[in-house]
Tab-separated table of C-alpha atoms and ligand atoms in Angstrom:
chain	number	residue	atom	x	y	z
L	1036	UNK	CA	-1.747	69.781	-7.088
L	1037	UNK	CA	-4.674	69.353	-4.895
L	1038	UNK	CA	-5.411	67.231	-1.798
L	1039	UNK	CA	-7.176	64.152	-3.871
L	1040	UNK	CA	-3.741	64.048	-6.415
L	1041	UNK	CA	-1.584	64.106	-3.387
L	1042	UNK	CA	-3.645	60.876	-1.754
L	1043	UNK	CA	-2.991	58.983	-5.030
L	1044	UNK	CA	1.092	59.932	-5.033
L	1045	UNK	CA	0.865	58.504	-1.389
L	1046	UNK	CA	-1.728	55.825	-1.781
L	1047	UNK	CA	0.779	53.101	-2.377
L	1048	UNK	CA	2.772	54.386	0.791
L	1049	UNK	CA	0.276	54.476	2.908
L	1050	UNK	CA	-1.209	50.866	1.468
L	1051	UNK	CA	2.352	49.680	2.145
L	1052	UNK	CA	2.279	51.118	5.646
L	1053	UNK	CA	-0.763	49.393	6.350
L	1054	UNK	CA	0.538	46.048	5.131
L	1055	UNK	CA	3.742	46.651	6.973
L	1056	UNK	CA	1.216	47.213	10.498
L	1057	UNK	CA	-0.923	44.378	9.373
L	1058	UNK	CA	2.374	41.916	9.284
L	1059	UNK	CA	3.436	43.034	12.143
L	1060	UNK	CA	0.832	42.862	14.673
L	1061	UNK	CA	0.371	39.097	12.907
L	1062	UNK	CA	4.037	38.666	14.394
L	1063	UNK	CA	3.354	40.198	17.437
L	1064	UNK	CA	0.953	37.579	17.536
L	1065	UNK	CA	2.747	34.362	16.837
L	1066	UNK	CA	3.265	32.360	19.530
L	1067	UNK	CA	6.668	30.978	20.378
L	1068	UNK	CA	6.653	27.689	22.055
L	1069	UNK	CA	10.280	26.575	23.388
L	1070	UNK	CA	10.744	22.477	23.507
L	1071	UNK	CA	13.359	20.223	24.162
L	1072	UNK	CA	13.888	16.448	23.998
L	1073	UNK	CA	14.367	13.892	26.661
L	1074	UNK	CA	16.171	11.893	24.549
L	1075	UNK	CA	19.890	12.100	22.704
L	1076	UNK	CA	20.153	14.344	19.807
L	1077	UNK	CA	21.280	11.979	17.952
L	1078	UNK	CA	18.321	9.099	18.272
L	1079	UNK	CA	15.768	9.246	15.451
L	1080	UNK	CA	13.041	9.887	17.823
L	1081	UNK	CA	14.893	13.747	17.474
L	1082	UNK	CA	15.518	14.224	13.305
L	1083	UNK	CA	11.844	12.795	13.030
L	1084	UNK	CA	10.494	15.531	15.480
L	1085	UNK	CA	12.704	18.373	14.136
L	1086	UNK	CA	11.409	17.710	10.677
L	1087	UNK	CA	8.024	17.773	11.931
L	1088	UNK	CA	8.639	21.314	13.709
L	1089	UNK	CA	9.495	22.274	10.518
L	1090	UNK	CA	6.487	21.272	8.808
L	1091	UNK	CA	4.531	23.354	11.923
L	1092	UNK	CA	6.582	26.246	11.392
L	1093	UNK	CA	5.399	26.138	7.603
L	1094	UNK	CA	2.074	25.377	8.555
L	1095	UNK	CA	2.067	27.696	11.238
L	1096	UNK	CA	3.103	30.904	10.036
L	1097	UNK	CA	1.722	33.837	11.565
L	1098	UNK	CA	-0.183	32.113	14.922
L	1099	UNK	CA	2.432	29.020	16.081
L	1100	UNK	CA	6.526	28.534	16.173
L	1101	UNK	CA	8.268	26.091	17.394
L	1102	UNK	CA	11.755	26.623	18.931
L	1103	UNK	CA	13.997	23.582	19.432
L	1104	UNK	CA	15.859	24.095	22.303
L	1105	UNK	CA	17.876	20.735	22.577
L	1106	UNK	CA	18.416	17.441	23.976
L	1107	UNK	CA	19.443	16.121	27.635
L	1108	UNK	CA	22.784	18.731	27.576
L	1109	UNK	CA	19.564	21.450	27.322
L	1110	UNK	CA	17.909	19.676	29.974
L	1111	UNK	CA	19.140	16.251	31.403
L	1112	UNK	CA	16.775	13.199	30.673
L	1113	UNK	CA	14.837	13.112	33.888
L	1114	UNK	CA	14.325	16.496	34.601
L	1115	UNK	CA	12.867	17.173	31.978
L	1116	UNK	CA	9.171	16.512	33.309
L	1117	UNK	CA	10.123	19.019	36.045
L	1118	UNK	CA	11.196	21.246	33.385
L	1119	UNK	CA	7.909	21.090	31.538
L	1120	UNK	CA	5.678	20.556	34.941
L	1121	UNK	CA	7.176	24.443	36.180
L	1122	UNK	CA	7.210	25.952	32.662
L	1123	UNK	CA	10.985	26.053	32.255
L	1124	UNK	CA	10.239	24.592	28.830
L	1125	UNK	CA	7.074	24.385	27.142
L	1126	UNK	CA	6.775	21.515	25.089
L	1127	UNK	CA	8.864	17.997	25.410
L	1128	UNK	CA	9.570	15.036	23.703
L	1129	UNK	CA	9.742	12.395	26.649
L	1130	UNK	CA	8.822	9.214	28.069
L	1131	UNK	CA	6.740	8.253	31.373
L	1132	UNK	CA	8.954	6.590	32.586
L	1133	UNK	CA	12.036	9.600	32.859
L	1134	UNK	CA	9.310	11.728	34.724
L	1135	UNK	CA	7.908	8.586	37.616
L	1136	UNK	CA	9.359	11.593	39.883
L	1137	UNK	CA	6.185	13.968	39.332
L	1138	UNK	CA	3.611	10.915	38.986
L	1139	UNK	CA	3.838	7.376	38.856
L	1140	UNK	CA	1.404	6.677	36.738
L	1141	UNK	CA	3.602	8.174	33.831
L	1142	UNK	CA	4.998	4.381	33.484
L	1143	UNK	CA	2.027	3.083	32.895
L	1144	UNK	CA	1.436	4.536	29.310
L	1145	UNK	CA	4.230	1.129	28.444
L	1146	UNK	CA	1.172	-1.320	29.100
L	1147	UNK	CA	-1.154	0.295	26.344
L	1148	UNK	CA	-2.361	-2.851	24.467
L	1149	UNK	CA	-5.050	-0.072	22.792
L	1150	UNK	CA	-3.294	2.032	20.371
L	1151	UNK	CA	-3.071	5.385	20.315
L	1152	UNK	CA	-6.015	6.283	17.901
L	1153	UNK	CA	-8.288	3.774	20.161
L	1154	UNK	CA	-7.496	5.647	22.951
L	1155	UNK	CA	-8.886	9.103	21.537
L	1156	UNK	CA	-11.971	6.890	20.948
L	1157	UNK	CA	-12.358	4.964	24.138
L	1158	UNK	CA	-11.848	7.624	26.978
L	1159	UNK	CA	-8.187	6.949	27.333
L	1160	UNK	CA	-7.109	10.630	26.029
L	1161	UNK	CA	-9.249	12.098	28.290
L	1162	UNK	CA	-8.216	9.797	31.419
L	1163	UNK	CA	-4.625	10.548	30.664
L	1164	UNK	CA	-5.196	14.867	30.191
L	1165	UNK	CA	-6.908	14.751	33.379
L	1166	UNK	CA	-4.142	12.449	35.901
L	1167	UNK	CA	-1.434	14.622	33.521
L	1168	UNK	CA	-3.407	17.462	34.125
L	1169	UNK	CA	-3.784	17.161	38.007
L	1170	UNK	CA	-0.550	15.028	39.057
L	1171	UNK	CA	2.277	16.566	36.265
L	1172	UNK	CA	0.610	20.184	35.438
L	1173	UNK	CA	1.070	18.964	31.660
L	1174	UNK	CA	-1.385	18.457	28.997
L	1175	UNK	CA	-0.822	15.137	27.144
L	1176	UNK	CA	-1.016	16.504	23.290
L	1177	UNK	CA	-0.463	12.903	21.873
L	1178	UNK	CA	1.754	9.926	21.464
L	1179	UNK	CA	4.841	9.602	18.185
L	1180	UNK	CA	6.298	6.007	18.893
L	1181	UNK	CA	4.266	3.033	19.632
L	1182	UNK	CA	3.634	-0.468	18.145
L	1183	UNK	CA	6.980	-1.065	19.682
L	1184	UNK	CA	8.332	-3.871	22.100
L	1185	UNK	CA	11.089	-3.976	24.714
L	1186	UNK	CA	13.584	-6.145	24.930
L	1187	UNK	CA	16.219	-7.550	26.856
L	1188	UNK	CA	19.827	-7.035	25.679
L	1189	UNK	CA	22.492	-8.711	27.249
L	1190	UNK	CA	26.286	-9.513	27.029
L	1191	UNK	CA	26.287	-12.785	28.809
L	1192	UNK	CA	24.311	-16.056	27.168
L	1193	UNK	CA	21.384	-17.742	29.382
L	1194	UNK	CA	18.987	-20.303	28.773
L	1195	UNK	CA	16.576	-19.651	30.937
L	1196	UNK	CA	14.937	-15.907	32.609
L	1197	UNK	CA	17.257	-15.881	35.417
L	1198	UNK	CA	19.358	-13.014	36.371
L	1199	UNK	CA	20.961	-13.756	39.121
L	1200	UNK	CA	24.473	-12.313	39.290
L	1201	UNK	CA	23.507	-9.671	36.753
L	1202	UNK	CA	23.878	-5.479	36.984
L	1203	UNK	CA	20.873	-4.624	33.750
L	1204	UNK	CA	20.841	-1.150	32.855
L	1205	UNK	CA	17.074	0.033	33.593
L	1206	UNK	CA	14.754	2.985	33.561
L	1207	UNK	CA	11.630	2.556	35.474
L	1208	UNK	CA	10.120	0.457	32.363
L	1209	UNK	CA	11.968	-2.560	33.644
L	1210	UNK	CA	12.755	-2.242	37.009
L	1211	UNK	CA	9.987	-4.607	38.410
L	1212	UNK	CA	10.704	-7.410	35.710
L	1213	UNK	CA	14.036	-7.264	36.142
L	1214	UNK	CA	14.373	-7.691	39.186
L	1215	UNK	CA	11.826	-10.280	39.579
L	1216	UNK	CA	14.122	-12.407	37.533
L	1217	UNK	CA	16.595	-11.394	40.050
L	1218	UNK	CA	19.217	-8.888	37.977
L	1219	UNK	CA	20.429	-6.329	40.110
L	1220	UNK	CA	19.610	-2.951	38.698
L	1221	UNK	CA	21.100	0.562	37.756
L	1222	UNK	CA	18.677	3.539	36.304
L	1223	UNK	CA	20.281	4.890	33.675
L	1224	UNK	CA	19.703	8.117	31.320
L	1225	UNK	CA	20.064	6.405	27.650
L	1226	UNK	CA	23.176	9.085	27.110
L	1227	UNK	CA	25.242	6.862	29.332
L	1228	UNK	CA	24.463	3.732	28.370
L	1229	UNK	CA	27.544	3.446	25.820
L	1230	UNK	CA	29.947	4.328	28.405
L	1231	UNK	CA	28.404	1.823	30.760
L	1232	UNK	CA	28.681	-0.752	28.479
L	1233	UNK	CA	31.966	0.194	27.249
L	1234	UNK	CA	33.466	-0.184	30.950
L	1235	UNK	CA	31.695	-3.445	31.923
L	1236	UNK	CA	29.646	-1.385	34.507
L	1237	UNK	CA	26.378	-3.252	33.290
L	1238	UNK	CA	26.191	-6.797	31.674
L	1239	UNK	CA	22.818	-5.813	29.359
L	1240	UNK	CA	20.126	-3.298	29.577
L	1241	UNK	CA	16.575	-2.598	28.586
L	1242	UNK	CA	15.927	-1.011	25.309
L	1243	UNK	CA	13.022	-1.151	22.500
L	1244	UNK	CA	13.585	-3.274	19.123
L	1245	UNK	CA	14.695	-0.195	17.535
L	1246	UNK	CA	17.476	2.574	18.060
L	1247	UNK	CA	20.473	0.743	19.179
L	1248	UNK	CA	21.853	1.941	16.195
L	1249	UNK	CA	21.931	5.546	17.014
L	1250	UNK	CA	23.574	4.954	19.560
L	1251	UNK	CA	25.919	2.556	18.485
L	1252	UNK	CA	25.287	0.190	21.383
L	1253	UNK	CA	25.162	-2.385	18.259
L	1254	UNK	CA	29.262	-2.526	18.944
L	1255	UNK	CA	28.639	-3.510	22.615
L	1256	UNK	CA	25.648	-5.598	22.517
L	1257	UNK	CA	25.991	-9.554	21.539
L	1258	UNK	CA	22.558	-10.989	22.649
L	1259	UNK	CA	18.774	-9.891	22.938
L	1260	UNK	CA	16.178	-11.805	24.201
L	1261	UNK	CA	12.957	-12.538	22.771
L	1262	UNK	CA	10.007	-12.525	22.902
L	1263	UNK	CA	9.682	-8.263	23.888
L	1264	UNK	CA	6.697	-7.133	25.890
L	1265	UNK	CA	5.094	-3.616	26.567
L	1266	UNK	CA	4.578	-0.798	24.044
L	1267	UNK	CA	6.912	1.867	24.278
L	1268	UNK	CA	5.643	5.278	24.322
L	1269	UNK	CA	6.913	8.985	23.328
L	1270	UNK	CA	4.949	11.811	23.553
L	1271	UNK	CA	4.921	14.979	23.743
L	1272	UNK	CA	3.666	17.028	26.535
L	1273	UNK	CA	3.245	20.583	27.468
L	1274	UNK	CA	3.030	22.983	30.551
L	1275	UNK	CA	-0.419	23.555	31.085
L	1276	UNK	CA	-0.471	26.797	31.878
L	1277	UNK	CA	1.130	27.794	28.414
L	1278	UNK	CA	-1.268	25.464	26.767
L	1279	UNK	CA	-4.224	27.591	28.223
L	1280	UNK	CA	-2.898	31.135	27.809
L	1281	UNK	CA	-2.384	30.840	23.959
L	1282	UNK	CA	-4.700	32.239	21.562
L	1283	UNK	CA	-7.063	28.878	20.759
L	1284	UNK	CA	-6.154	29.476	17.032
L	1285	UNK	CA	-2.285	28.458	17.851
L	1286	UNK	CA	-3.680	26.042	20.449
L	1287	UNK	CA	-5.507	24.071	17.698
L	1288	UNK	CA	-2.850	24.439	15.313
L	1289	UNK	CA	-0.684	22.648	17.793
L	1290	UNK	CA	-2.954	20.248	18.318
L	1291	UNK	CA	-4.021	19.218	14.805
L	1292	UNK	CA	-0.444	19.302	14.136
L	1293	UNK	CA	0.744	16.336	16.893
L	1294	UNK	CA	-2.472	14.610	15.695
L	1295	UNK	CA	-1.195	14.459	12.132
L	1296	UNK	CA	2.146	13.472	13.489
L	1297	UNK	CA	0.721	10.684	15.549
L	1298	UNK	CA	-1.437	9.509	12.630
L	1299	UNK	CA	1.978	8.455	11.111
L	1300	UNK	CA	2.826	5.529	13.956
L	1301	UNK	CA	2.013	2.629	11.684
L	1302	UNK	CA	5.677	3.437	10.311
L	1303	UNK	CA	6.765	2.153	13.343
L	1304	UNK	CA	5.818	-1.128	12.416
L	1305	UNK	CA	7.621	-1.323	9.223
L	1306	UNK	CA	10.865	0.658	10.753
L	1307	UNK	CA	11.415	-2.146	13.644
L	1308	UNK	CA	11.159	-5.354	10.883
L	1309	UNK	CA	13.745	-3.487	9.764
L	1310	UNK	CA	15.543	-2.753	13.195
L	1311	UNK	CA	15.445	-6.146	13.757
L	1312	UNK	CA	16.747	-7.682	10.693
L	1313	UNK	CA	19.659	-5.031	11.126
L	1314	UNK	CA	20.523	-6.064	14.819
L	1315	UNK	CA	21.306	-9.780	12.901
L	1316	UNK	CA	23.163	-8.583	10.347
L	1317	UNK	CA	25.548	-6.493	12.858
L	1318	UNK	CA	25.846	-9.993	14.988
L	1319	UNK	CA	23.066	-9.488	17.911
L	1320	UNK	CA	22.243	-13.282	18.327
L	1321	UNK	CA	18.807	-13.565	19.747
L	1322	UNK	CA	17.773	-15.709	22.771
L	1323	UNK	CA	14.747	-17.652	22.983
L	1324	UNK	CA	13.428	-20.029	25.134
L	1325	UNK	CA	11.164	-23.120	24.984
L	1326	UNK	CA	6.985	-22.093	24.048
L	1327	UNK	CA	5.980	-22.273	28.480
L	1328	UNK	CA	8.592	-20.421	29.454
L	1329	UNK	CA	8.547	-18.091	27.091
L	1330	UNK	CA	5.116	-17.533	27.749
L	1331	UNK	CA	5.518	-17.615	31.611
L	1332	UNK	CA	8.293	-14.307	30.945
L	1333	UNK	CA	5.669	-12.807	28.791
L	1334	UNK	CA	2.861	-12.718	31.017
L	1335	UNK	CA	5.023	-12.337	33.684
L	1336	UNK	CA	6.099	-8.549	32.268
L	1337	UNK	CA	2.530	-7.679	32.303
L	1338	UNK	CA	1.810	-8.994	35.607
L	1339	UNK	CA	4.463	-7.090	37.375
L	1340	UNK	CA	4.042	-3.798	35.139
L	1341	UNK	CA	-0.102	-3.755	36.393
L	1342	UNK	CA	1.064	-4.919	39.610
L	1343	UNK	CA	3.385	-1.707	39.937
L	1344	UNK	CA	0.872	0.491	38.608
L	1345	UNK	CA	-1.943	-0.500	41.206
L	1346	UNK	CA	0.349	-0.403	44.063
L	1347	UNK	CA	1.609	2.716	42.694
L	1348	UNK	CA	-1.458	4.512	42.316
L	1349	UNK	CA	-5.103	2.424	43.683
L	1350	UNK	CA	-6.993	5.934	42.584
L	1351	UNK	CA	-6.135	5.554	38.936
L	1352	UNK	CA	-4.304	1.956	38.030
L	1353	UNK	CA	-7.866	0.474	37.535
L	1354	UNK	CA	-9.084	3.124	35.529
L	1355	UNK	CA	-6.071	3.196	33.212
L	1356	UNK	CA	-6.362	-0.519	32.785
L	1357	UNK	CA	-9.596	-0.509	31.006
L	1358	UNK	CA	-8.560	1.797	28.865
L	1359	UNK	CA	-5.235	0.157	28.252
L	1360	UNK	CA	-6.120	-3.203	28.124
L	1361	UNK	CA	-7.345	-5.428	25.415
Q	1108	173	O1	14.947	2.473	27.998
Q	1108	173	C1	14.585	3.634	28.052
Q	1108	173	O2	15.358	4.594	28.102
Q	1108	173	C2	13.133	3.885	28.022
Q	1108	173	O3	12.496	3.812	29.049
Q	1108	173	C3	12.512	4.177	26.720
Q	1108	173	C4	11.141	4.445	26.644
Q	1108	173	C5	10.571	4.699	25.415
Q	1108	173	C6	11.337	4.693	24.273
Q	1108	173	C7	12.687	4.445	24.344
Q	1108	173	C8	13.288	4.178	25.558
């Protein structure tokens, strides 16, 4: 037998071995990102973004993973900013207005009249990486829910926007326009809004069109008020110091990945018709008043919310208006 014959028993061993090195520095390589949700595992919002971690996990193979970590028992609702802001967690799925506590300009993503996609276009992306960047130590990676109003929900009928008397459930979302129609107030993680309403703590709360029924506040709710106002907004966000230390090929497969995801938010529009019809058929009357005064609550939302926001913050509340703003 001499040396060459030997090399050819071997050959496929020593391809194998290769292969088996090649794999694993490839997995050495994959980056594992950890992320958790500010919202209850059992909204929507969650099953949508699991499924899409899936689809980045496929996608992803060999340079990205996502690890779901959990909901607000991981991490409760509003620290979860924190969380991401010190690199407890990586990546969230969260609101602005659960982390108001880092940077109050967070809130002010509800008074996007611009969508989304005219926001990559218009300077608005950039605007909100840099504040995010500076004031949260996040990068903004892009927005999941949107083309989707607010409402008022409560258990006691009115016929006109006074709520005098009232305790209304808020997060920061509300809290101006609610109390300027004089409720008092109680900030409230959406986990423990059943139990609130299931005690009598709170005689409505603030909510979008959709999701009640995850949460089976349907069984506890009898009225909502029309017309909504603002545009609520999920996104998800990431500590920026993990976002620069990973290899840029996993950093733009993240990034094409929530850009594909956010591509999809015209379903929203579809899904809330839906919502909405839903909320009738479980017995959610709606309240509406006359055309002036349901124009004066309107614009009266929007006045407080920019109000807020400039008070808030006079370096950057002008700047995200035009970008905002229709
Ligand atoms: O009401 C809330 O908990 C809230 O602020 C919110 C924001 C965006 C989507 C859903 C709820």
């Amino acid at each position: 037998m001499n040396g060459n014959s030997i090399f050819r028993r071997f050959a496929p061993l020593a391809g194998a071995a290769i292969l088996c090195a090649t794999s694993w520095s490839a997995l050495a390589q994959e980056v594992t990102l950890r992320m958790v949700s500010a919202f209850p595992e059992n909204q929507f919002y969650v099953k949508r973004t699991t499924d899409w971690i899936e689809k980045v996990n496929r996608d992803g193979k060999g340079v990205l993973r996502i690890n779901f970590i959990g909901g607000p028992r991981a991490i409760p609702t509003f620290e979860v900013g924190n969380a991401v802001k010190t690199g407890v967690v990586d990546l969230a799925l969260t609101t602005g207005a659960f982390y108001t506590n880092l940077m109050p300009e967070a809130d002010a993503l509800k008074l996007s009249e611009t969508s989304a996609a005219e926001q990559r276009k218009n300077g608005g992306f950039e605007l909100i990486n840099k504040i995010w960047q500076e004031k949260a130590n996040m990068a903004y990676l892009g927005k999941v829910v949107e083309f989707t109003p607010f409402h008022l929900y409560i258990n006691k009928k009115i016929d006109k926007p006074d709520l005098n008397g009232m305790k209304i459930r808020i997060t920061p979302v509300y809290r101006d326009f609610f109390q300027a129609m004089g409720a008092s107030v109680m900030n409230t993680a959406p986990g423990e809004v059943y139990t609130a309403l299931e005690r009598g703590v709170i005689d409505g709360y603030g909510w979008p069109i959709h999701a009640l029924f995850d949460l089976n506040w349907q069984e506890k709710t009898k009225f909502r008020v029309d017309p909504g106002f603002y545009n609520a907004e999920v996104s998800i966000v990431m500590n920026l110091d993990k976002y620069r230390s990973i290899p840029a090929k996993a950093r733009e497969t993240l990034e094409r990945e929530v850009q594909a995801y956010e591509a999809q938010n015209e379903f929203w529009k579809t899904y809330n018709q839906n919502e909405a019809k839903r909320q009738a058929d479980a017995g959610i009357q709606t309240i509406t008043f006359d055309a002036a005064t349901s124009k004066r609550y309107f614009d009266q939302a929007k006045e407080v919310g920019w109000a807020g926001v400039m008070k808030a913050s006079p370096q950057y509340g002008p700047q995200l208006q035009k970008v905002l703003s229709r």
